[in-house]
Amino acid sequence: MVYAFLLVVLLASVFPLWWSFLIGSKDASAINAGQVPLLPGGNFFANAKTVLDTVPFWTAFRNSVIVSGVVSFSVVAFSTLAGFAFAKLRFRGQKGLLAFVVATMAVPTQLGVVPLFILMAKLGWIGSLGAVIVPAMVNAFGVFWMTQYLRESLPDELVEAARVDGCSMIRTFWHVALPASRPGAAMLGLFTFIATWTNFFWPFIVLEPGNPTLPVALQQLQAAYYVDYSLVLAGVVLAALPLIALFVVAGRQLVAGIMQGAVKG
Amino acid sequence: MTDHALPLATRRRSAARQRLSRWDARVAPYLYISPFFLLFALVGLFPLLYTAYVSLHDWNLIGGRGEFVGIENYATVLQQEYFWRSLRNTLSIFLLSSVPQVVLAILIAAALDTSLRGRTFWRMGVLLPYVVAPVAVALIFNDLFGDRFGLINQALGLVGIDPVRWHVDVIPSHLAIATMVNFRWTGYNALIFLAAMQAIPRDYYEAALIDGAGRVRTFFSLTVPLLRNTIIFVVITSTIGGLQIFDEARMFDQAGQGGADRQWQTLTLFLWQTGWGQQNFGRAAAVAWLLFLLIVLISLVNFLITRRIAATESGGRR
C-alpha cells in the first residue's frame, strides 16, 4: 500500500520531466497531429540546435554559472563569518541582533523591486550581472543556518584554546571555525546555488535580452516559439540538465540538508 | 618563569599584545556580522522605506520623480478593477496551492516514515522537482494543460469529461498554476515533515499501540498535534511565497499579462505590469506596499489559526 502510494508520487514527480524530453525530441507536425507520444523521437538535437540559434543560450548558461557560483560562494563566506560571531563569540547586543536577523527573514525583499531598480539605474548597473549578484551576496537565512550549525558542531573549548594560544580572531576563525563548518557550509552553498539558478523575477526585470540568465532565456524562447512546444521543451531540457546532474551527484546531501534544517529551525 | 624574570621590552610587548587582543575580541564580532547588516540596509530596509516614498509621488520609469501626490497612487490602485481581480486570483491560487500541498506533504511524509526498502531512493525521488526552475516547470505544465491537445484534457476525455479550457476559465487556470507550484514544493515540504516525525519519540507510538489506538487514530491524535510547530513553519513560509507568485503566472501564456481578461493575473504580476509595462513606478510602489501589508496580515491570521487548531487538538486529547 505504502509502496503503491509512493510509486504514484514518484511517477508524478518524474513524469513531467520525461514528458518534456518526449516532446522536445519530436517535430512540430507530430505534436500538432494530437497524438500522445510514448517514445522519444529523433529530433532532439535538431531542436536543440534551433534553440541555440534562437536565444543566446550559451551566454545565458555562462551567466547562470557565474551568478550562481559567485552568489553561493559569497553567501557561504559571509554567513559563516557571521554565524561564527553569533554562535561562538560574546558581544554586546548579540541576542537582539540575532533576533533582528531572524525577523528580517519574514520581510519579502522582493517587494523592494521598484527602489532597487531605481538604485541600479543610478549606479548604471541595469543589464549587468552585478545587479543580480550584489543584492544576493548574503542573506538572513544563511546567517541563521550557519549560526545554528556552528553552535552545535564547534565546541567552545576549541575556540577558547585557540584564543589562549594567542590566535587572533581571524586566525581562530580560519583554523578552527572554518574546518568545523565545512559540512554545513557545503549544504548552504548547494541550496543557494539552486535557488539562484532557478531565480526568475529579479533577473527578468533587471537584465537585458542579450545578456540573460537561463530562466530569462527560457522566457524569450517561449515568446519566440509559443506554438512549437517541441522547441520550447527542448530548451527546457537543456536548461534543466545541469541542475539534474547536480541532483544526481548531491541529491543525498540535499535531502539531509532539508531534514536537518527542519529539526533545528 | 615569572614576569619579573623577563626583560622589560618583552614585558611591554606582551602588554601591547594583550591590549590588541582585547580590542580584537571586542571589534571582530561586529566586523564579522557587518556584511549582512550593510547589505540588508542597502537592499532590504532602504528599498522598503523608499518604496513608501516613491508611492507618494508621481514617478515614471524613465522620467523619474515627479510631484508629491500624497495617497493618490493608493487611491487610484484601489479603484482599479484589475487590482481587485489580481487580489482575488492571488488568494485563490494561494489557497489552491498551500492547502493541498501541506496535506499531501504530511501524507507523503507519513509514507516515508515507515520502514521502507531503499529509503534514500524514495526521498530523492520526491525531491527531484525542487531542482527544476519554476519557469521550466511552468512551460512543461503549460503543454500538459493545453486547451486543445493537452495531455490532461486527452486523459479527461478518456473518462468522458469534456475538455477543460485551462487558459480561458478562471478556476481552471488557477488550478493549473497551483499545480505547478505544488509540483515543485510538495516533496520539499514532505521532507521537512518527515524530519519532524522522526524526532517524535518512538515510545509514544508504542504507548498508543498499547492503548489500542489504530494507525489512523494514532496519526491524527498523536503525529499531527506533535507536528504543530513544523506545520506553522511550513504554512508561514508557503504563505510568504504563495502570495508572491509570479513566475508561473507570467509564463502561463505568451503575453504574460495574466490572461486576456486577467483571469490569472497575480498581485506581483500586476505590480510588474504597472511598473514596467505602464512605466508607472509611483503606482507600482503603492501596489508593493499593499502587497506587503497583505502578507503581514495573512501571516498573522495564519499563525493564530494554526496555533488555535493545533492547541485544541493536542489539548483535547490529553
XYZ file of C-alpha atoms in Angstrom:
583
model
C 0.000 0.000 0.000
C 2.667 2.440 1.102
C 4.834 1.462 -1.862
C 1.961 1.927 -4.282
C 1.274 5.405 -2.929
C 4.937 6.376 -3.081
C 5.227 4.987 -6.577
C 2.400 7.254 -7.718
C 4.117 10.219 -6.056
C 7.414 9.303 -7.692
C 5.798 8.979 -11.109
C 4.148 12.352 -10.644
C 7.484 13.960 -9.913
C 9.414 12.296 -12.721
C 6.771 12.228 -15.434
C 6.699 15.952 -16.326
C 10.460 15.898 -16.894
C 10.247 12.763 -19.012
C 7.379 14.353 -20.903
C 9.411 17.437 -21.739
C 12.098 15.187 -23.178
C 9.494 13.236 -25.162
C 8.029 16.357 -26.683
C 11.402 18.042 -27.007
C 12.577 15.230 -29.246
C 9.671 15.378 -31.705
C 8.995 17.767 -34.512
C 6.131 20.197 -34.501
C 3.973 18.350 -37.037
C 3.901 15.172 -34.943
C 2.655 17.115 -31.936
C 0.014 19.152 -33.679
C -1.473 15.963 -35.043
C -2.674 15.453 -31.490
C -1.186 12.051 -30.796
C 0.262 11.165 -27.458
C 3.898 10.189 -27.924
C 5.133 7.202 -25.980
C 8.706 7.084 -27.154
C 11.179 9.864 -27.824
C 11.561 10.918 -31.422
C 14.844 11.533 -33.174
C 14.615 15.276 -33.325
C 16.147 16.355 -30.041
C 19.474 17.531 -31.436
C 17.850 19.365 -34.298
C 15.516 21.080 -31.842
C 18.391 21.857 -29.524
C 20.265 23.472 -32.377
C 17.286 25.704 -33.195
C 17.124 26.675 -29.533
C 20.789 27.625 -29.541
C 20.234 29.711 -32.655
C 17.177 31.500 -31.303
C 18.206 32.609 -27.839
C 21.679 33.425 -26.520
C 21.770 30.072 -24.753
C 25.492 29.845 -24.107
C 25.642 33.386 -22.815
C 22.720 32.562 -20.536
C 24.417 29.380 -19.414
C 27.676 31.167 -18.660
C 25.794 33.933 -16.826
C 23.864 31.426 -14.732
C 27.103 29.683 -13.785
C 28.783 32.968 -12.859
C 25.832 34.384 -10.929
C 25.039 31.173 -9.033
C 28.705 30.464 -8.344
C 29.621 33.911 -7.077
C 26.427 34.268 -5.039
C 26.826 30.857 -3.390
C 30.465 31.491 -2.555
C 29.778 34.879 -1.072
C 26.684 33.768 0.857
C 28.668 30.911 2.376
C 31.658 33.098 3.248
C 29.702 35.933 4.848
C 27.218 33.623 6.561
C 29.969 31.515 8.072
C 31.738 34.605 9.406
C 28.538 35.981 10.893
C 27.471 32.560 12.137
C 30.801 32.159 13.929
C 30.337 35.521 15.640
C 26.749 34.803 16.665
C 27.375 31.241 17.790
C 30.752 31.414 19.492
C 31.739 34.989 20.357
C 30.325 37.253 23.012
C 29.471 40.831 22.283
C 27.052 43.498 23.350
C 23.660 43.356 21.657
C 24.256 39.837 20.379
C 20.820 38.435 21.200
C 18.970 41.435 19.849
C 20.943 41.468 16.630
C 20.359 37.766 16.031
C 16.641 38.220 16.656
C 16.737 41.038 14.129
C 18.361 38.759 11.549
C 15.653 36.153 12.081
C 12.916 38.781 11.861
C 14.195 40.025 8.502
C 13.550 36.574 7.076
C 9.857 37.393 7.166
C 10.330 40.582 5.122
C 9.727 39.762 1.481
C 12.628 41.661 -0.076
C 11.109 41.019 -3.486
C 8.727 43.845 -2.761
C 11.562 46.351 -2.829
C 11.999 45.870 -6.589
C 10.942 49.402 -7.514
C 13.528 51.290 -5.439
C 16.117 48.596 -6.088
C 15.631 49.161 -9.792
C 15.935 52.934 -9.302
C 19.138 52.340 -7.345
C 20.577 50.075 -10.036
C 19.678 52.613 -12.698
C 21.511 55.323 -10.711
C 24.561 53.077 -10.481
C 24.313 52.302 -14.189
C 24.096 48.590 -13.458
C 20.918 47.794 -15.406
C 21.647 44.864 -17.684
C 24.811 43.825 -15.885
C 25.296 40.717 -13.798
C 26.338 42.838 -10.826
C 22.725 43.952 -10.466
C 21.750 40.336 -9.904
C 24.761 39.293 -7.845
C 25.292 42.121 -5.361
C 21.837 42.211 -3.717
C 22.051 38.440 -3.149
C 25.534 38.269 -1.640
C 24.390 37.465 1.886
C 21.007 36.687 3.374
C 19.334 36.165 6.726
C 18.628 32.503 6.099
C 22.320 31.772 5.552
C 23.405 33.627 8.683
C 20.783 31.849 10.758
C 21.668 28.465 9.277
C 25.401 28.817 9.976
C 24.752 30.145 13.490
C 22.696 27.060 14.268
C 25.222 24.794 12.654
C 28.294 26.178 14.412
C 26.538 26.318 17.736
C 26.243 22.538 17.645
C 29.304 21.426 15.742
C 32.036 23.659 17.146
C 32.971 23.061 20.811
C 33.534 26.231 22.873
C 36.741 24.757 24.300
C 38.345 24.674 20.867
C 37.726 28.369 20.354
C 38.977 29.206 23.828
C 42.057 27.052 23.407
C 42.935 28.848 20.207
C 42.455 32.224 21.875
C 44.599 31.250 24.885
C 47.302 30.133 22.500
C 47.344 33.682 21.210
C 45.439 33.250 17.950
C 43.855 36.416 16.657
C 40.127 36.289 15.978
C 40.547 35.902 12.258
C 43.110 33.108 12.674
C 40.781 31.370 15.123
C 38.074 31.636 12.514
C 40.316 30.356 9.763
C 41.930 27.449 11.592
C 39.199 26.377 13.999
C 35.760 27.543 12.887
C 36.135 27.100 9.161
C 37.099 23.398 9.238
C 34.243 22.670 11.652
C 31.720 24.463 9.477
C 32.514 22.634 6.266
C 29.522 20.206 6.034
C 27.007 22.895 6.972
C 28.629 25.380 4.635
C 28.554 22.890 1.772
C 24.818 22.395 2.209
C 24.191 26.108 2.404
C 26.201 26.503 -0.780
C 24.158 23.844 -2.562
C 20.808 25.341 -1.639
C 21.945 28.843 -2.501
C 23.219 27.614 -5.855
C 19.881 26.006 -6.718
C 17.833 28.961 -5.516
C 19.961 31.373 -7.531
C 19.986 29.195 -10.633
C 16.194 28.929 -10.685
C 15.508 32.564 -9.756
C 13.488 34.489 -12.310
C 11.686 37.614 -11.052
C 14.570 39.993 -10.395
C 16.881 38.858 -13.233
C 13.910 39.142 -15.591
C 13.380 42.749 -14.510
C 16.949 43.939 -14.403
C 18.743 42.018 -17.170
C 18.564 42.767 -20.878
C 17.540 40.304 -23.620
C 21.053 39.941 -24.999
C 22.572 39.073 -21.634
C 20.125 36.840 -19.739
C 20.337 34.029 -17.220
C 18.834 30.666 -18.187
C 15.282 31.209 -16.847
C 15.173 34.578 -18.611
C 16.362 32.916 -21.815
C 13.582 30.326 -21.481
C 11.073 33.143 -21.289
C 12.475 34.539 -24.551
C 12.213 31.109 -26.102
C 8.556 30.912 -25.159
C 7.967 34.358 -26.607
C 9.583 33.273 -29.883
C 8.004 29.824 -30.287
C 4.789 29.760 -28.385
C 3.066 27.276 -30.636
C 6.000 24.964 -31.157
C 6.302 23.074 -27.941
C 8.907 20.695 -29.268
C 11.359 23.595 -29.393
C 10.297 25.176 -26.107
C 10.580 21.908 -24.248
C 13.884 21.023 -25.895
C 15.101 24.302 -24.399
C 13.617 23.338 -21.032
C 15.537 20.068 -21.116
C 18.780 21.849 -21.977
C 18.291 24.368 -19.178
C 17.267 21.779 -16.603
C 20.074 19.294 -17.318
C 22.838 20.966 -15.278
C 20.758 21.010 -12.102
C 19.509 17.486 -12.667
C 23.133 16.401 -12.978
C 23.873 18.238 -9.747
C 20.903 16.482 -8.180
C 22.212 13.064 -9.190
C 25.545 13.858 -7.554
C 24.361 15.734 -4.477
C 20.704 14.716 -4.038
C 21.570 12.781 -0.891
C 23.053 15.914 0.685
C 20.028 17.949 -0.333
C 17.700 15.502 1.392
C 19.885 15.527 4.503
C 20.090 19.312 4.445
C 16.338 19.814 4.312
C 15.803 17.315 7.107
C 18.455 18.876 9.323
C 17.173 22.379 8.748
C 13.711 21.288 9.771
C 14.788 19.789 13.058
C 16.789 22.820 14.025
C 14.606 25.515 12.522
C 59.266 31.685 34.628
C 57.619 34.724 36.208
C 57.032 38.122 34.663
C 59.907 39.633 36.670
C 62.420 37.440 35.011
C 61.506 38.774 31.581
C 63.393 41.718 30.113
C 61.431 44.945 30.199
C 60.968 45.181 26.443
C 59.339 41.766 26.243
C 57.005 42.677 29.060
C 55.958 45.828 27.222
C 55.426 43.918 24.059
C 53.225 41.389 25.727
C 51.176 44.128 27.354
C 50.676 45.747 23.985
C 49.732 42.440 22.530
C 47.181 41.864 25.249
C 45.599 45.216 24.552
C 45.499 44.403 20.872
C 43.938 41.033 21.618
C 41.243 42.575 23.803
C 40.488 45.118 21.126
C 40.385 42.323 18.577
C 37.922 40.338 20.690
C 35.675 43.360 21.070
C 35.628 44.548 17.482
C 35.875 41.318 15.496
C 32.302 40.085 16.130
C 30.826 43.313 14.795
C 33.130 43.160 11.834
C 32.032 39.611 11.003
C 28.337 40.303 11.168
C 28.565 43.649 9.390
C 28.295 42.350 5.787
C 24.794 41.073 6.457
C 23.626 44.261 8.123
C 25.178 46.531 5.497
C 23.647 44.584 2.646
C 20.293 44.276 4.376
C 20.253 48.024 4.954
C 21.003 48.572 1.274
C 18.758 46.000 -0.439
C 16.179 45.222 2.255
C 15.422 48.073 4.591
C 16.179 51.020 2.334
C 14.041 49.718 -0.554
C 11.151 49.004 1.777
C 11.162 52.538 3.180
C 11.984 54.113 -0.141
C 9.057 52.232 -1.679
C 6.820 54.223 0.656
C 8.472 57.442 -0.515
C 8.125 56.556 -4.188
C 4.499 55.543 -3.671
C 3.639 59.078 -2.552
C 4.923 60.652 -5.773
C 4.245 60.748 -9.440
C 7.106 58.626 -10.605
C 7.872 57.415 -14.076
C 10.240 54.618 -15.089
C 12.102 56.891 -17.464
C 11.226 60.414 -16.331
C 11.963 59.726 -12.673
C 10.409 61.554 -9.756
C 7.531 63.954 -10.364
C 5.259 65.812 -7.974
C 4.294 64.771 -4.493
C 0.780 63.395 -4.760
C 0.087 62.043 -1.286
C -2.043 58.937 -1.239
C -3.346 59.435 -4.741
C -1.464 56.387 -6.083
C -3.044 54.217 -3.432
C -6.469 55.635 -4.193
C -6.023 55.021 -7.912
C -4.793 51.477 -7.381
C -7.666 50.670 -5.059
C -10.093 51.863 -7.715
C -8.619 49.699 -10.447
C -10.709 46.704 -11.334
C -7.635 44.673 -12.238
C -6.140 45.253 -8.814
C -9.101 43.585 -7.149
C -9.144 40.874 -9.733
C -5.464 40.124 -9.137
C -6.074 40.156 -5.392
C -8.810 37.578 -5.868
C -6.591 35.497 -8.149
C -3.679 35.644 -5.714
C -5.785 34.470 -2.802
C -7.436 31.761 -4.849
C -4.145 30.414 -6.258
C -2.605 30.674 -2.812
C -5.360 28.582 -1.217
C -5.369 26.061 -4.053
C -1.640 25.617 -3.717
C -0.978 25.788 0.004
C -3.783 23.688 1.471
C -3.451 20.575 -0.722
C 0.312 20.963 -0.580
C 0.523 20.786 3.196
C -1.966 17.901 3.403
C -0.238 15.930 0.675
C 3.203 16.650 2.119
C 2.166 15.281 5.506
C 0.755 12.140 3.869
C 3.926 11.596 1.849
C 5.998 12.147 4.976
C 3.928 9.555 6.822
C 4.519 7.091 3.983
C 8.259 7.804 4.046
C 8.300 7.389 7.821
C 7.516 3.678 7.572
C 10.239 1.035 7.416
C 10.952 1.233 3.720
C 13.379 -0.503 1.441
C 15.542 1.980 -0.439
C 14.790 4.958 1.775
C 17.237 7.311 0.109
C 15.839 6.465 -3.300
C 12.276 7.429 -2.347
C 13.380 10.562 -0.552
C 15.417 11.729 -3.501
C 12.559 10.841 -5.806
C 10.107 13.186 -4.129
C 12.687 15.972 -4.040
C 13.552 15.875 -7.743
C 11.044 18.572 -8.853
C 12.679 21.049 -6.490
C 15.731 21.418 -8.738
C 13.656 22.357 -11.771
C 13.264 26.102 -12.221
C 9.688 27.429 -11.867
C 9.940 28.858 -15.362
C 10.745 25.409 -16.749
C 8.006 23.805 -14.654
C 5.555 26.366 -15.992
C 6.490 25.632 -19.608
C 6.112 21.889 -19.142
C 2.732 22.144 -17.440
C 1.563 24.698 -19.970
C 1.847 21.970 -22.532
C 0.234 19.341 -20.301
C -2.642 21.722 -19.613
C -3.049 22.646 -23.275
C -6.626 23.624 -24.055
C -6.869 21.660 -27.310
C -4.409 18.795 -27.421
C -3.048 18.863 -23.888
C -2.358 15.510 -22.313
C -4.570 16.251 -19.324
C -7.574 17.109 -21.460
C -6.980 13.981 -23.522
C -6.874 11.896 -20.361
C -10.072 13.550 -19.139
C -11.597 12.734 -22.493
C -10.914 9.034 -21.934
C -13.153 9.083 -18.867
C -15.782 11.083 -20.677
C -15.095 14.576 -19.349
C -15.263 17.456 -21.818
C -12.041 19.385 -22.440
C -11.404 22.000 -19.755
C -10.448 25.459 -21.004
C -7.449 25.838 -18.721
C -6.269 29.043 -20.357
C -9.667 30.689 -20.539
C -11.730 29.993 -17.454
C -10.886 31.425 -14.055
C -10.830 28.484 -11.683
C -9.229 26.023 -14.128
C -6.383 28.467 -14.772
C -5.866 28.859 -11.026
C -5.850 25.096 -10.654
C -3.239 24.729 -13.361
C -0.964 27.379 -11.818
C -1.415 25.926 -8.341
C -0.472 22.521 -9.737
C 2.838 23.957 -10.934
C 3.574 25.377 -7.504
C 2.589 22.145 -5.782
C 4.667 20.072 -8.168
C 7.804 21.912 -7.143
C 7.276 22.248 -3.367
C 5.263 19.263 -2.081
C 8.219 16.885 -1.892
C 10.421 19.505 -0.271
C 7.856 20.113 2.457
C 7.305 16.377 2.852
C 10.959 16.020 3.832
C 10.592 18.785 6.410
C 7.604 16.953 7.899
C 9.462 13.660 7.727
C 12.307 15.072 9.801
C 9.845 16.355 12.389
C 8.082 12.978 12.502
C 11.330 11.179 13.113
C 12.009 13.449 16.063
C 8.881 12.073 17.778
C 9.999 9.526 20.396
C 9.052 6.018 19.328
C 7.706 5.020 22.738
C 4.816 7.458 22.208
C 3.719 5.197 19.380
C 4.180 2.106 21.500
C 2.049 3.637 24.221
C -0.649 4.467 21.678
C -0.492 0.916 20.404
C -0.912 -0.478 23.894
C -3.860 1.846 24.440
C -5.419 0.181 21.429
C -5.227 3.106 19.025
C -5.235 2.123 15.359
C -2.880 3.527 12.741
C -5.252 6.224 11.529
C -6.183 7.231 15.041
C -2.523 7.423 16.055
C -1.774 9.561 13.023
C -4.483 12.111 13.807
C -4.262 12.259 17.566
C -0.544 11.775 18.041
C 1.500 12.605 14.943
C -0.391 15.629 13.656
C -0.590 17.507 17.002
C 3.102 16.881 17.608
C 3.893 18.370 14.213
C 2.323 21.646 15.314
C 5.404 23.837 15.143
C 6.521 22.375 11.867
C 3.078 22.911 10.371
C 3.145 26.540 11.465
C 6.623 26.925 9.984
C 5.675 25.390 6.637
C 2.388 27.281 6.413
C 4.059 30.606 7.094
C 6.888 30.100 4.614
C 4.471 28.919 1.960
C 2.279 31.949 2.669
C 5.118 34.355 2.062
C 5.987 32.530 -1.154
C 2.428 31.820 -2.221
C 1.292 35.434 -2.078
C 4.186 36.480 -4.301
C 3.629 34.007 -7.115
C 4.981 35.484 -10.317
C 6.945 33.050 -12.500
C 4.169 30.543 -13.129
C 1.534 33.177 -13.831
C 3.884 35.194 -16.041
C 4.707 32.127 -18.125
C 1.159 30.751 -18.367
C 0.728 32.360 -21.758
C 2.905 34.175 -24.206
C 1.655 37.682 -23.468
C 2.378 37.329 -19.769
C -0.306 39.762 -18.644
C -2.284 37.174 -16.728
C -4.815 36.335 -19.428
C -6.996 38.311 -21.803
C -9.397 39.083 -19.007
C -6.686 38.999 -16.276
C -8.111 35.658 -15.163
C -4.848 34.582 -13.549
C -3.015 37.855 -13.023
C -1.431 37.757 -9.561
C -0.563 40.794 -7.467
C 3.149 40.511 -8.206
C 2.332 40.268 -11.897
C 0.089 43.323 -11.505
C 2.974 45.127 -9.783
C 5.367 44.239 -12.584
C 2.893 45.287 -15.224
C 2.190 48.614 -13.531
C 5.868 49.380 -13.024
C 7.472 48.062 -16.184
C 4.515 47.732 -18.551
C 2.861 51.085 -17.865
C 6.125 52.517 -16.518
C 4.290 53.934 -13.527
C 6.672 53.478 -10.621
C 4.633 55.510 -8.141
C 1.665 53.230 -8.545
C 3.809 50.086 -8.625
C 5.327 51.131 -5.300
C 1.847 51.573 -3.867
C 0.997 48.049 -5.030
C 4.171 46.752 -3.371
C 3.186 48.262 -0.037
C -0.358 46.945 -0.277
C 1.032 43.512 -1.043
C 3.418 43.759 1.888
C 0.570 44.648 4.254
C -1.477 41.764 2.877
C 1.360 39.326 3.516
C 1.821 40.550 7.080
C -1.913 40.379 7.708
C -2.349 36.881 6.312
C 0.751 35.561 8.062
C -0.699 36.832 11.315
C -4.136 35.298 10.737
C -2.403 32.142 9.652
C -0.309 31.966 12.751
C -3.294 32.481 15.042
C -5.459 29.909 13.282
C -2.772 27.235 13.071
C -1.906 27.715 16.716
C -5.513 27.525 17.752
C -6.181 24.348 15.774
C -3.031 22.638 16.947
C -3.631 23.715 20.547
C -7.210 22.468 20.719
C -6.241 19.200 19.105
C -3.409 18.365 21.420
C -5.228 19.811 24.430
C -8.455 17.969 23.760
C -6.826 14.579 23.507
C -4.644 14.738 26.520
